[in-house]
Short mmCIF file of C-alpha atoms and ligand atoms in Angstrom, two decimals:
data_model
loop_
_atom_site.label_atom_id
_atom_site.label_comp_id
_atom_site.label_asym_id
_atom_site.label_seq_id
_atom_site.Cartn_x
_atom_site.Cartn_y
_atom_site.Cartn_z
CA MET T 1 -55.40 -84.73 -23.37
CA PHE T 2 -55.94 -82.90 -20.15
CA SER T 3 -58.89 -82.35 -17.82
CA ARG T 4 -59.64 -80.83 -14.45
CA VAL T 5 -62.54 -81.38 -12.00
CA PHE T 6 -63.30 -80.13 -8.52
CA SER T 7 -63.33 -82.25 -5.41
CA ALA T 8 -62.85 -81.64 -1.69
CA GLY T 9 -61.13 -83.13 1.31
CA ILE T 10 -61.59 -82.85 5.04
CA SER T 11 -59.24 -81.22 7.50
CA GLY T 12 -60.41 -81.34 11.11
CA ILE T 13 -64.15 -80.80 10.74
CA ASP T 14 -63.92 -78.46 7.76
CA ALA T 15 -63.67 -79.10 4.07
CA CYS T 16 -61.05 -77.75 1.71
CA LEU T 17 -61.38 -77.52 -2.04
CA VAL T 18 -59.14 -79.80 -4.11
CA CYS T 19 -58.59 -79.79 -7.90
CA VAL T 20 -58.09 -83.15 -9.56
CA GLU T 21 -56.24 -82.99 -12.88
CA ALA T 22 -55.59 -85.81 -15.29
CA ASP T 23 -53.16 -85.75 -18.17
CA ILE T 24 -52.84 -88.49 -20.77
CA SER T 25 -49.83 -88.20 -23.02
CA GLY T 26 -47.39 -90.23 -25.10
CA GLY T 27 -44.71 -92.29 -23.46
CA LEU T 28 -44.48 -95.64 -21.79
CA PRO T 29 -47.77 -96.89 -20.31
CA GLN T 30 -47.87 -95.94 -16.65
CA PHE T 31 -50.16 -94.42 -14.04
CA HIS T 32 -48.77 -91.77 -11.69
CA MET T 33 -50.49 -89.93 -8.87
CA VAL T 34 -48.99 -86.90 -7.15
CA GLY T 35 -50.02 -84.17 -4.70
CA LEU T 36 -49.16 -84.97 -1.04
CA LEU T 37 -51.35 -88.08 -0.83
CA SER T 38 -52.04 -90.24 2.21
CA SER T 39 -51.85 -94.00 1.74
CA GLU T 40 -55.66 -94.23 1.35
CA VAL T 41 -55.56 -91.80 -1.55
CA LYS T 42 -52.62 -93.62 -3.15
CA GLU T 43 -54.71 -96.80 -3.07
CA ALA T 44 -57.33 -95.01 -5.17
CA LYS T 45 -55.20 -95.83 -8.20
CA GLU T 46 -55.87 -99.58 -7.87
CA ARG T 47 -59.55 -99.10 -7.12
CA VAL T 48 -60.08 -96.73 -10.04
CA ILE T 49 -58.26 -98.96 -12.56
CA ARG T 50 -60.26 -102.04 -11.51
CA ALA T 51 -63.56 -100.13 -11.33
CA LEU T 52 -63.09 -98.73 -14.84
CA SER T 53 -62.09 -102.10 -16.22
CA ASN T 54 -65.09 -103.80 -14.63
CA SER T 55 -67.33 -101.11 -16.12
CA GLY T 56 -65.97 -102.06 -19.56
CA ILE T 57 -63.49 -99.20 -19.90
CA GLU T 58 -59.85 -100.03 -20.60
CA LEU T 59 -57.30 -97.32 -19.94
CA PRO T 60 -55.20 -96.33 -22.95
CA ALA T 61 -51.67 -97.77 -23.01
CA ARG T 62 -50.13 -94.34 -22.46
CA LYS T 63 -48.73 -92.23 -19.66
CA ILE T 64 -51.47 -91.12 -17.25
CA THR T 65 -50.66 -88.52 -14.62
CA VAL T 66 -53.14 -87.49 -11.94
CA ASN T 67 -52.41 -84.45 -9.81
CA LEU T 68 -54.34 -83.36 -6.72
CA SER T 69 -53.77 -79.71 -5.87
CA PRO T 70 -53.04 -77.56 -3.90
CA ALA T 71 -49.90 -79.52 -3.16
CA GLY T 72 -49.57 -78.01 0.33
CA ILE T 73 -52.66 -79.78 1.72
CA ARG T 74 -52.40 -83.43 2.67
CA LYS T 75 -55.18 -85.38 0.92
CA GLN T 76 -56.86 -88.03 3.02
CA GLY T 77 -59.84 -90.33 2.82
CA SER T 78 -61.33 -92.40 0.05
CA GLY T 79 -63.58 -89.71 -1.44
CA PHE T 80 -61.12 -88.91 -4.22
CA ASP T 81 -61.80 -92.17 -6.14
CA LEU T 82 -64.72 -90.67 -8.01
CA PRO T 83 -63.13 -87.35 -9.07
CA ILE T 84 -59.99 -89.23 -10.17
CA ALA T 85 -62.10 -91.55 -12.34
CA VAL T 86 -64.12 -88.64 -13.75
CA SER T 87 -61.03 -86.60 -14.60
CA ILE T 88 -59.47 -89.57 -16.43
CA LEU T 89 -62.74 -90.32 -18.28
CA THR T 90 -62.99 -86.68 -19.28
CA ALA T 91 -59.38 -86.63 -20.51
CA MET T 92 -60.18 -89.79 -22.49
CA GLY T 93 -63.21 -88.09 -24.00
CA ILE T 94 -65.65 -90.64 -22.54
CA ILE T 95 -67.33 -87.94 -20.45
CA ARG T 96 -68.02 -84.68 -22.26
CA GLU T 97 -65.78 -81.96 -20.87
CA GLU T 98 -68.55 -79.38 -20.44
CA ALA T 99 -70.69 -81.94 -18.57
CA ALA T 100 -68.09 -82.29 -15.81
CA ALA T 101 -66.86 -78.69 -15.77
CA GLY T 102 -67.69 -76.56 -12.75
CA ARG T 103 -69.04 -79.51 -10.77
CA LEU T 104 -67.66 -81.03 -7.60
CA PHE T 105 -67.27 -84.82 -7.31
CA VAL T 106 -66.79 -86.88 -4.15
CA GLY T 107 -67.20 -90.60 -3.63
CA GLU T 108 -65.49 -93.88 -2.94
CA MET T 109 -65.60 -96.59 -5.57
CA SER T 110 -65.63 -100.32 -5.17
CA LEU T 111 -63.96 -102.57 -7.71
CA ASP T 112 -67.20 -103.20 -9.61
CA GLY T 113 -67.80 -99.48 -10.23
CA GLN T 114 -70.27 -98.95 -7.38
CA ILE T 115 -70.12 -95.52 -5.74
CA ASN T 116 -70.09 -95.82 -1.97
CA LYS T 117 -70.78 -93.35 0.79
CA VAL T 118 -68.05 -91.28 2.40
CA ASN T 119 -67.78 -89.11 5.51
CA GLY T 120 -67.93 -85.33 5.53
CA ILE T 121 -70.36 -84.56 2.69
CA LEU T 122 -72.12 -81.87 4.75
CA PRO T 123 -69.03 -79.70 5.33
CA ILE T 124 -68.05 -80.30 1.70
CA ALA T 125 -71.43 -79.02 0.51
CA MET T 126 -71.10 -75.97 2.78
CA LYS T 127 -67.62 -75.27 1.43
CA ALA T 128 -68.75 -75.74 -2.19
CA LYS T 129 -71.44 -73.13 -1.72
CA GLU T 130 -68.95 -70.73 -0.17
CA GLU T 131 -66.65 -71.20 -3.17
CA GLY T 132 -69.43 -70.62 -5.67
CA ILE T 133 -69.69 -74.22 -6.88
CA HIS T 134 -73.38 -74.95 -7.30
CA SER T 135 -73.49 -78.53 -8.52
CA LEU T 136 -72.29 -81.53 -6.52
CA ILE T 137 -72.13 -85.18 -7.53
CA VAL T 138 -71.98 -87.38 -4.42
CA PRO T 139 -72.78 -90.97 -3.41
CA LYS T 140 -76.52 -91.54 -3.36
CA GLU T 141 -76.49 -92.50 0.32
CA ASN T 142 -74.93 -89.14 1.25
CA ALA T 143 -77.11 -86.96 -0.97
CA PHE T 144 -79.44 -85.90 1.87
CA GLU T 145 -76.53 -84.17 3.62
CA GLY T 146 -76.10 -81.73 0.77
CA ALA T 147 -79.83 -81.39 0.15
CA VAL T 148 -80.25 -79.25 3.27
CA ILE T 149 -77.99 -76.50 1.93
CA ASP T 150 -79.82 -73.77 0.06
CA GLY T 151 -78.46 -72.56 -3.24
CA ILE T 152 -76.68 -75.69 -4.43
CA ARG T 153 -77.83 -78.66 -6.52
CA ILE T 154 -77.08 -82.17 -5.33
CA PHE T 155 -77.03 -85.26 -7.51
CA GLY T 156 -76.75 -88.65 -5.80
CA VAL T 157 -75.28 -91.46 -7.89
CA SER T 158 -74.71 -95.13 -7.11
CA GLY T 159 -72.70 -96.46 -10.04
CA LEU T 160 -70.11 -95.37 -12.59
CA GLY T 161 -72.15 -96.41 -15.65
CA GLU T 162 -75.15 -94.43 -14.40
CA LEU T 163 -72.92 -91.39 -13.83
CA ILE T 164 -71.32 -91.44 -17.29
CA ARG T 165 -74.71 -91.71 -19.00
CA GLY T 166 -76.29 -89.12 -16.72
CA LEU T 167 -73.53 -86.59 -17.31
CA ASN T 168 -73.36 -87.05 -21.08
CA GLU T 169 -77.10 -87.08 -21.61
CA GLY T 170 -77.95 -84.51 -18.94
CA THR T 171 -80.30 -86.97 -17.21
CA LEU T 172 -78.91 -87.02 -13.65
CA THR T 173 -81.68 -86.87 -11.08
CA GLU T 174 -81.41 -83.99 -8.67
CA THR T 175 -82.03 -84.77 -4.99
CA GLU T 176 -84.97 -82.84 -3.64
CA HIS T 177 -84.18 -79.98 -1.28
CA ILE T 178 -84.92 -80.66 2.40
CA SER T 179 -86.32 -77.89 4.61
CA LEU T 180 -84.26 -78.11 7.77
CA GLU T 181 -86.52 -75.68 9.59
CA GLN T 182 -89.48 -78.07 9.19
CA GLU T 183 -87.45 -81.12 10.12
CA LEU T 184 -86.21 -79.42 13.29
CA ALA T 185 -89.69 -78.38 14.34
CA ALA T 186 -91.04 -81.89 13.78
CA ALA T 187 -88.17 -83.51 15.68
CA TYR T 188 -88.66 -81.15 18.62
CA GLU T 189 -92.36 -81.97 18.81
CA ALA T 190 -91.64 -85.68 18.62
CA GLY T 191 -89.02 -85.62 21.41
CA ASN T 192 -89.93 -88.66 23.49
CA LEU T 193 -88.11 -88.51 26.81
CA ASP T 194 -89.95 -86.38 29.37
CA PHE T 195 -89.28 -85.58 33.02
CA LEU T 196 -92.90 -86.55 33.57
CA ASP T 197 -91.78 -90.18 33.23
CA ILE T 198 -89.81 -89.86 36.46
CA LYS T 199 -91.79 -90.35 39.61
CA GLY T 200 -90.72 -88.41 42.69
CA GLN T 201 -87.27 -86.82 42.60
CA GLU T 202 -88.86 -83.36 42.63
CA LYS T 203 -85.82 -81.87 44.34
CA ALA T 204 -83.43 -83.26 41.77
CA LYS T 205 -85.72 -82.16 38.94
CA ARG T 206 -85.75 -78.65 40.33
CA ALA T 207 -81.93 -78.61 40.59
CA THR T 208 -81.79 -79.79 36.98
CA GLU T 209 -84.12 -77.00 35.90
CA VAL T 210 -81.94 -74.41 37.65
CA ALA T 211 -78.77 -75.83 36.11
CA VAL T 212 -80.20 -75.85 32.60
CA ALA T 213 -81.67 -72.34 32.92
CA GLY T 214 -78.29 -70.75 33.69
CA PHE T 215 -76.17 -73.34 31.80
CA HIS T 216 -74.58 -74.37 35.10
CA ASN T 217 -72.67 -77.63 35.25
CA LEU T 218 -74.42 -80.19 37.40
CA LEU T 219 -73.55 -83.06 39.73
CA TYR T 220 -75.97 -85.71 40.99
CA ILE T 221 -74.97 -87.71 44.04
CA GLY T 222 -77.08 -90.67 45.06
CA PRO T 223 -77.21 -94.43 45.59
CA PRO T 224 -77.40 -96.84 42.65
CA GLY T 225 -80.84 -97.01 41.09
CA SER T 226 -81.93 -93.60 42.35
CA GLY T 227 -82.53 -92.23 38.85
CA LYS T 228 -79.36 -90.25 38.16
CA SER T 229 -79.02 -91.36 34.58
CA MET T 230 -82.79 -91.21 33.96
CA LEU T 231 -82.70 -87.57 35.02
CA SER T 232 -79.68 -86.66 32.93
CA LYS T 233 -81.01 -88.36 29.79
CA ARG T 234 -84.01 -86.05 29.94
CA ILE T 235 -81.97 -82.84 30.03
CA PRO T 236 -82.03 -82.40 26.23
CA SER T 237 -85.86 -82.23 26.51
CA ILE T 238 -85.58 -78.94 28.41
CA LEU T 239 -82.75 -77.39 26.45
CA ASN T 240 -83.95 -74.96 23.79
CA ARG T 241 -84.73 -76.12 20.27
CA LEU T 242 -81.86 -76.31 17.82
CA ASP T 243 -81.86 -73.59 15.20
CA VAL T 244 -80.74 -74.24 11.64
CA GLU T 245 -77.26 -72.84 12.22
CA GLU T 246 -76.64 -74.97 15.30
CA CYS T 247 -78.02 -78.05 13.57
CA LEU T 248 -75.56 -77.59 10.72
CA GLU T 249 -72.70 -76.93 13.14
CA ILE T 250 -73.37 -80.16 15.05
CA SER T 251 -74.24 -82.26 12.01
CA LYS T 252 -70.98 -81.24 10.35
CA ILE T 253 -69.09 -82.91 13.20
CA TYR T 254 -71.19 -86.08 12.97
CA SER T 255 -70.85 -86.09 9.18
CA VAL T 256 -67.05 -86.03 9.37
CA MET T 257 -67.10 -88.83 11.95
CA GLY T 258 -69.53 -90.90 9.86
CA LEU T 259 -72.02 -90.87 12.72
CA LEU T 260 -75.07 -89.40 10.98
CA GLU T 261 -78.06 -91.69 11.07
CA LYS T 262 -79.54 -92.79 7.78
CA ASP T 263 -81.01 -89.91 5.77
CA THR T 264 -81.07 -87.39 8.58
CA LEU T 265 -78.96 -84.74 10.25
CA VAL T 266 -78.63 -84.31 14.01
CA LEU T 267 -82.01 -82.74 14.80
CA GLY T 268 -81.88 -82.74 18.61
CA ARG T 269 -79.26 -81.65 21.12
CA PRO T 270 -76.59 -84.29 21.58
CA PHE T 271 -76.40 -86.37 24.75
CA ARG T 272 -73.08 -88.15 25.08
CA SER T 273 -72.35 -90.57 27.84
CA PRO T 274 -68.85 -92.02 27.52
CA HIS T 275 -67.90 -95.00 29.68
CA HIS T 276 -65.50 -94.36 32.57
CA SER T 277 -62.79 -96.42 30.88
CA ILE T 278 -62.50 -93.81 28.09
CA THR T 279 -59.02 -92.62 27.11
CA ALA T 280 -57.96 -88.98 27.08
CA THR T 281 -57.79 -89.00 23.27
CA ALA T 282 -61.28 -90.41 22.86
CA LEU T 283 -62.65 -87.84 25.30
CA ILE T 284 -60.81 -84.75 24.10
CA GLY T 285 -59.93 -85.61 20.50
CA GLY T 286 -56.58 -86.15 18.83
CA ASN T 287 -54.42 -88.71 17.07
CA GLY T 288 -52.30 -88.23 13.97
CA ASN T 289 -55.00 -86.83 11.75
CA PRO T 290 -56.90 -85.17 14.60
CA ARG T 291 -60.41 -86.43 15.13
CA PRO T 292 -62.99 -84.90 17.44
CA GLY T 293 -63.53 -86.55 20.82
CA GLU T 294 -66.66 -86.96 22.97
CA ILE T 295 -66.51 -83.33 24.14
CA THR T 296 -66.93 -82.19 20.54
CA LEU T 297 -69.66 -84.74 19.85
CA ALA T 298 -71.43 -83.21 22.88
CA HIS T 299 -71.13 -79.69 21.40
CA LYS T 300 -74.33 -77.68 22.04
CA GLY T 301 -75.66 -80.53 24.15
CA VAL T 302 -74.87 -82.56 27.26
CA LEU T 303 -71.73 -84.45 28.24
CA PHE T 304 -72.78 -86.93 30.92
CA LEU T 305 -70.15 -88.66 33.02
CA ASP T 306 -71.84 -91.43 34.95
CA GLU T 307 -69.85 -93.01 37.80
CA ALA T 308 -67.67 -89.88 37.74
CA ALA T 309 -65.41 -91.19 40.51
CA GLU T 310 -64.45 -94.17 38.36
CA PHE T 311 -62.90 -92.07 35.58
CA LYS T 312 -59.13 -91.78 35.62
CA LYS T 313 -58.29 -88.53 37.33
CA ASP T 314 -55.93 -87.30 34.62
CA VAL T 315 -58.59 -87.98 31.97
CA ILE T 316 -61.24 -85.97 33.81
CA GLU T 317 -58.83 -83.13 34.42
CA MET T 318 -58.38 -82.71 30.69
CA LEU T 319 -61.88 -81.21 30.67
CA ARG T 320 -60.67 -78.12 32.49
CA GLN T 321 -59.47 -76.18 29.46
CA PRO T 322 -62.41 -76.95 27.13
CA LEU T 323 -64.84 -76.09 29.96
CA GLU T 324 -63.16 -72.71 30.14
CA ASP T 325 -62.67 -72.02 26.43
CA LYS T 326 -65.68 -73.89 24.94
CA GLN T 327 -63.33 -75.35 22.36
CA ILE T 328 -60.26 -77.52 22.18
CA VAL T 329 -57.11 -76.79 20.24
CA ILE T 330 -55.13 -79.83 19.15
CA SER T 331 -51.59 -79.02 18.12
CA ARG T 332 -49.85 -81.02 15.46
CA LEU T 333 -46.38 -80.51 14.03
CA ASN T 334 -47.36 -78.06 11.35
CA ARG T 335 -50.81 -76.88 12.30
CA ASN T 336 -53.43 -76.42 14.99
CA VAL T 337 -56.86 -77.94 14.67
CA VAL T 338 -59.70 -76.33 16.61
CA PHE T 339 -62.76 -78.37 17.55
CA PRO T 340 -65.80 -76.73 19.17
CA ALA T 341 -66.75 -78.06 22.63
CA ASP T 342 -69.51 -75.92 24.12
CA PHE T 343 -71.35 -78.45 26.25
CA MET T 344 -73.16 -78.67 29.56
CA LEU T 345 -71.26 -80.99 31.90
CA VAL T 346 -73.39 -83.32 33.99
CA MET T 347 -71.74 -85.77 36.35
CA ALA T 348 -73.23 -88.46 38.54
CA MET T 349 -71.67 -90.47 41.31
CA ASN T 350 -72.47 -92.72 44.21
CA PRO T 351 -71.96 -91.19 47.64
CA CYS T 352 -69.35 -93.85 48.53
CA PRO T 353 -67.78 -97.00 47.05
CA CYS T 354 -70.67 -99.25 48.18
CA GLY T 355 -73.22 -96.62 47.22
CA TYR T 356 -75.26 -96.27 50.41
CA PHE T 357 -73.52 -93.62 52.53
CA PRO T 358 -74.81 -92.19 54.88
CA ASP T 359 -77.43 -94.95 55.19
CA LYS T 360 -76.68 -97.58 57.83
CA ARG T 361 -76.38 -100.17 55.06
CA CYS T 362 -73.11 -98.47 54.05
CA SER T 363 -70.17 -100.74 54.74
CA CYS T 364 -67.42 -98.21 53.96
CA THR T 365 -65.05 -96.65 56.44
CA MET T 366 -64.89 -92.86 56.66
CA SER T 367 -61.45 -92.84 55.03
CA GLU T 368 -62.77 -94.93 52.12
CA VAL T 369 -65.58 -92.44 51.66
CA ASN T 370 -63.09 -89.55 51.71
CA ARG T 371 -60.76 -91.22 49.28
CA TYR T 372 -63.70 -91.82 46.94
CA HIS T 373 -64.68 -88.16 46.96
CA ASN T 374 -61.07 -87.12 46.50
CA ARG T 375 -61.09 -88.75 43.11
CA ILE T 376 -63.22 -86.01 41.65
CA ARG T 377 -61.89 -83.12 43.67
CA GLY T 378 -59.94 -80.72 41.52
CA PRO T 379 -60.27 -78.32 38.63
CA VAL T 380 -63.31 -79.97 37.05
CA LEU T 381 -65.30 -80.20 40.24
CA ASP T 382 -64.56 -76.50 40.72
CA ARG T 383 -66.61 -75.87 37.60
CA ILE T 384 -69.71 -77.60 38.93
CA ASP T 385 -72.20 -74.97 40.12
CA VAL T 386 -75.17 -77.10 41.08
CA CYS T 387 -74.90 -80.22 43.18
CA THR T 388 -77.93 -82.23 44.21
CA GLY T 389 -78.76 -85.50 45.91
CA THR T 390 -81.00 -88.19 44.49
CA SER T 391 -82.62 -90.78 46.70
CA ARG T 392 -84.48 -94.01 46.29
CA LEU T 393 -88.20 -93.47 46.14
CA ALA T 394 -90.37 -93.63 49.21
CA PRO T 395 -93.43 -95.90 48.77
CA GLU T 396 -95.78 -92.91 48.53
CA GLU T 397 -93.67 -91.42 45.73
CA LEU T 398 -94.16 -94.56 43.65
CA GLU T 399 -97.88 -93.78 43.64
CA GLN T 400 -97.34 -90.17 42.60
CA ARG T 401 -99.10 -89.17 39.40
CA ASP T 402 -98.70 -85.45 38.84
CA GLY T 403 -94.98 -84.77 38.99
CA THR T 404 -93.21 -81.99 37.13
CA GLY T 405 -92.82 -82.57 33.40
CA SER T 406 -90.54 -81.18 30.71
CA VAL T 407 -93.19 -78.77 29.36
CA GLN T 408 -93.58 -76.89 32.65
CA MET T 409 -89.85 -76.83 33.23
CA ARG T 410 -89.26 -75.50 29.74
CA GLU T 411 -91.67 -72.60 30.23
CA ARG T 412 -89.77 -71.29 33.23
CA ILE T 413 -86.41 -71.95 31.58
CA ASP T 414 -87.47 -70.04 28.46
CA LEU T 415 -88.33 -67.04 30.64
CA ALA T 416 -84.97 -67.20 32.41
CA ARG T 417 -83.17 -67.55 29.12
CA LYS T 418 -84.90 -64.49 27.67
CA ILE T 419 -83.95 -62.39 30.70
CA GLN T 420 -80.32 -63.51 30.41
CA GLU T 421 -80.24 -62.75 26.69
CA GLU T 422 -81.32 -59.18 27.35
CA ARG T 423 -78.99 -58.80 30.32
CA PHE T 424 -75.91 -59.95 28.45
CA ALA T 425 -76.64 -58.48 25.01
CA GLY T 426 -73.32 -57.14 23.73
CA TYR T 427 -71.21 -58.86 26.41
CA GLY T 428 -70.38 -61.94 24.39
CA ILE T 429 -71.88 -64.29 26.99
CA ARG T 430 -75.36 -65.77 27.22
CA PHE T 431 -75.76 -67.33 30.64
CA ASN T 432 -75.42 -66.48 34.31
CA SER T 433 -72.86 -69.26 34.72
CA GLN T 434 -70.51 -67.33 32.43
CA MET T 435 -70.50 -64.10 34.48
CA SER T 436 -67.15 -62.65 35.52
CA ARG T 437 -66.68 -61.42 39.07
CA SER T 438 -67.37 -57.84 38.11
CA GLN T 439 -70.54 -58.89 36.30
CA ILE T 440 -71.59 -60.80 39.42
CA GLU T 441 -71.12 -57.64 41.49
CA GLN T 442 -73.17 -55.71 38.98
CA TYR T 443 -76.04 -58.13 38.42
CA CYS T 444 -76.37 -59.87 41.78
CA PRO T 445 -77.13 -57.06 44.24
CA LEU T 446 -78.44 -58.25 47.59
CA GLU T 447 -80.44 -56.55 50.34
CA GLU T 448 -78.30 -55.76 53.36
CA GLY T 449 -79.88 -58.53 55.49
CA ASP T 450 -79.49 -61.11 52.73
CA ARG T 451 -75.85 -60.19 52.24
CA LYS T 452 -75.28 -60.85 55.94
CA LEU T 453 -77.05 -64.20 55.64
CA LEU T 454 -74.78 -65.25 52.79
CA ASP T 455 -71.69 -64.07 54.69
CA LYS T 456 -72.79 -66.16 57.65
CA ALA T 457 -73.21 -69.22 55.43
CA TYR T 458 -69.79 -68.53 53.96
CA ALA T 459 -68.21 -68.68 57.40
CA ARG T 460 -70.34 -71.49 58.75
CA TYR T 461 -69.86 -73.87 55.82
CA HIS T 462 -66.21 -72.90 55.26
CA MET T 463 -67.02 -71.96 51.68
CA THR T 464 -64.26 -70.96 49.27
CA ALA T 465 -64.37 -67.60 47.47
CA ARG T 466 -65.20 -69.50 44.32
CA GLY T 467 -68.03 -71.27 46.13
CA TYR T 468 -69.37 -67.92 47.35
CA TYR T 469 -69.56 -66.51 43.82
CA LYS T 470 -71.15 -69.69 42.57
CA VAL T 471 -73.96 -69.30 45.09
CA LEU T 472 -74.56 -65.78 43.78
CA LYS T 473 -74.61 -66.92 40.14
CA VAL T 474 -77.00 -69.76 40.88
CA ALA T 475 -79.20 -67.45 43.00
CA ARG T 476 -79.36 -65.08 40.01
CA THR T 477 -80.63 -67.95 37.85
CA ILE T 478 -83.22 -68.97 40.43
CA ALA T 479 -84.51 -65.37 40.57
CA ASP T 480 -84.63 -65.28 36.75
CA LEU T 481 -86.70 -68.47 36.67
CA GLU T 482 -89.51 -66.58 38.33
CA GLY T 483 -88.85 -63.33 36.52
CA SER T 484 -87.71 -61.55 39.68
CA GLN T 485 -85.34 -58.66 39.20
CA MET T 486 -84.14 -58.79 42.80
CA ILE T 487 -82.38 -61.78 44.27
CA ARG T 488 -84.42 -62.54 47.36
CA ARG T 489 -83.69 -64.48 50.52
CA GLU T 490 -85.38 -67.67 49.31
CA HIS T 491 -83.30 -67.61 46.14
CA ILE T 492 -80.09 -67.43 48.15
CA LEU T 493 -81.17 -70.19 50.49
CA GLU T 494 -82.00 -72.47 47.58
CA ALA T 495 -78.65 -71.71 45.93
CA ILE T 496 -76.78 -72.45 49.17
CA GLY T 497 -78.53 -75.82 49.13
CA TYR T 498 -76.92 -76.61 45.77
CA ARG T 499 -73.40 -75.77 46.88
CA ASN T 500 -70.84 -78.36 46.25
CA LEU T 501 -70.36 -80.41 49.38
CA HIS T 502 -67.03 -81.71 48.12
CA GLU T 503 -65.40 -78.32 48.20
CA ILE T 504 -65.63 -77.89 51.91
ZN1 LIG I 1 -70.52 -97.15 51.44
#
């Protein structure tokens, strides 16, 4: 008696197809499992035996062999419980062979035969579709993840008895398809944080708008309580709406990590704000079976480092490569795992250890202030294009009613984004911040007088060459925000105002 069903495992953030075979033959009663199994998968044997027994099914007193193939892929996770049970039940003739054939099964089982949720159903559903498998049996709690994929049928089940009956009688209930396009539109409309909630801080809001428009990395410097984290939390409200493809790309990561909220995918751009005590592995990703870190959870969204000077310097410096490559490659003995990491970096810090420099309340010495700033100097700070101060509100600002809101900011940003899309069509980049030096020369022409002005600033502020090009890139974005083809004097002056004071 032999049977075979499909299942799938997770490697990195992608799924791979796995075949689960069961063979029941003569010989001494025993239960063998083979196929490069991790300890979690080996434990499936005990769970499956108990779950079957508690569902009133006794295994025959014969030799049972279960094989998970291909043998070259290490099988991990608890999602193989269900396919192992189904393949045995099919070999025993309890489930009709044709009812299980061609379907993919994933799910963890508890000892009483309950089918529990597992991580990674979304990438598994995507992989199943790619492989031409159109029917998936998954834990009921995970069914919504597959229901967003067109062209496949998802059946959510919660218990073994229900599954056996449903398969044999053809009465499984199909989960209704979810239109992701509609969900995304609704979530975008319902977005609740708005820059309008922030009184005053018009200068910092403007800097934020410029940074978002050109996808420039951003640094806020200001005393405690001056709104740095309020500002950064509102950045997703002015980033463009997620499209279906991006939503699936991000949700796949959250699905593998088990971080999807109940019954919904990630419908808005991520905003991740790891604490400054974070380890390099938690930030970048890694460990034995590599798992994505915060930079990958921030993919297509914002990575916010509050109290940037408090992070360990070697941890922050690990951001250099992903900032450059928009992905992170984690090498393991026999393979490389690639995690996407295309995020906007936003950092915030106090101006000095006590937080009040240059106010007279500041109790720090000049060398303490310098040492504090030194903590973030280096390769990551080099990749910050826009730097802006935040200040505590003046009394009249507290009264202010008609500040800038997300809707107005988004209108200008949309215009700038459109211009950049046309400019860089075919170049493989999308934003001004990604321009190479030769592209800067090509797309940032200045009038003779304005060139001289910038050269003067370069000398006067002891700017680095990198700083000089940053000013040009940011000036390009500022011009784009008002639809101006030429970079004008006021654009350059504004960009010089955002230069990074720490680089001098
Ligand atoms: Zn101080």
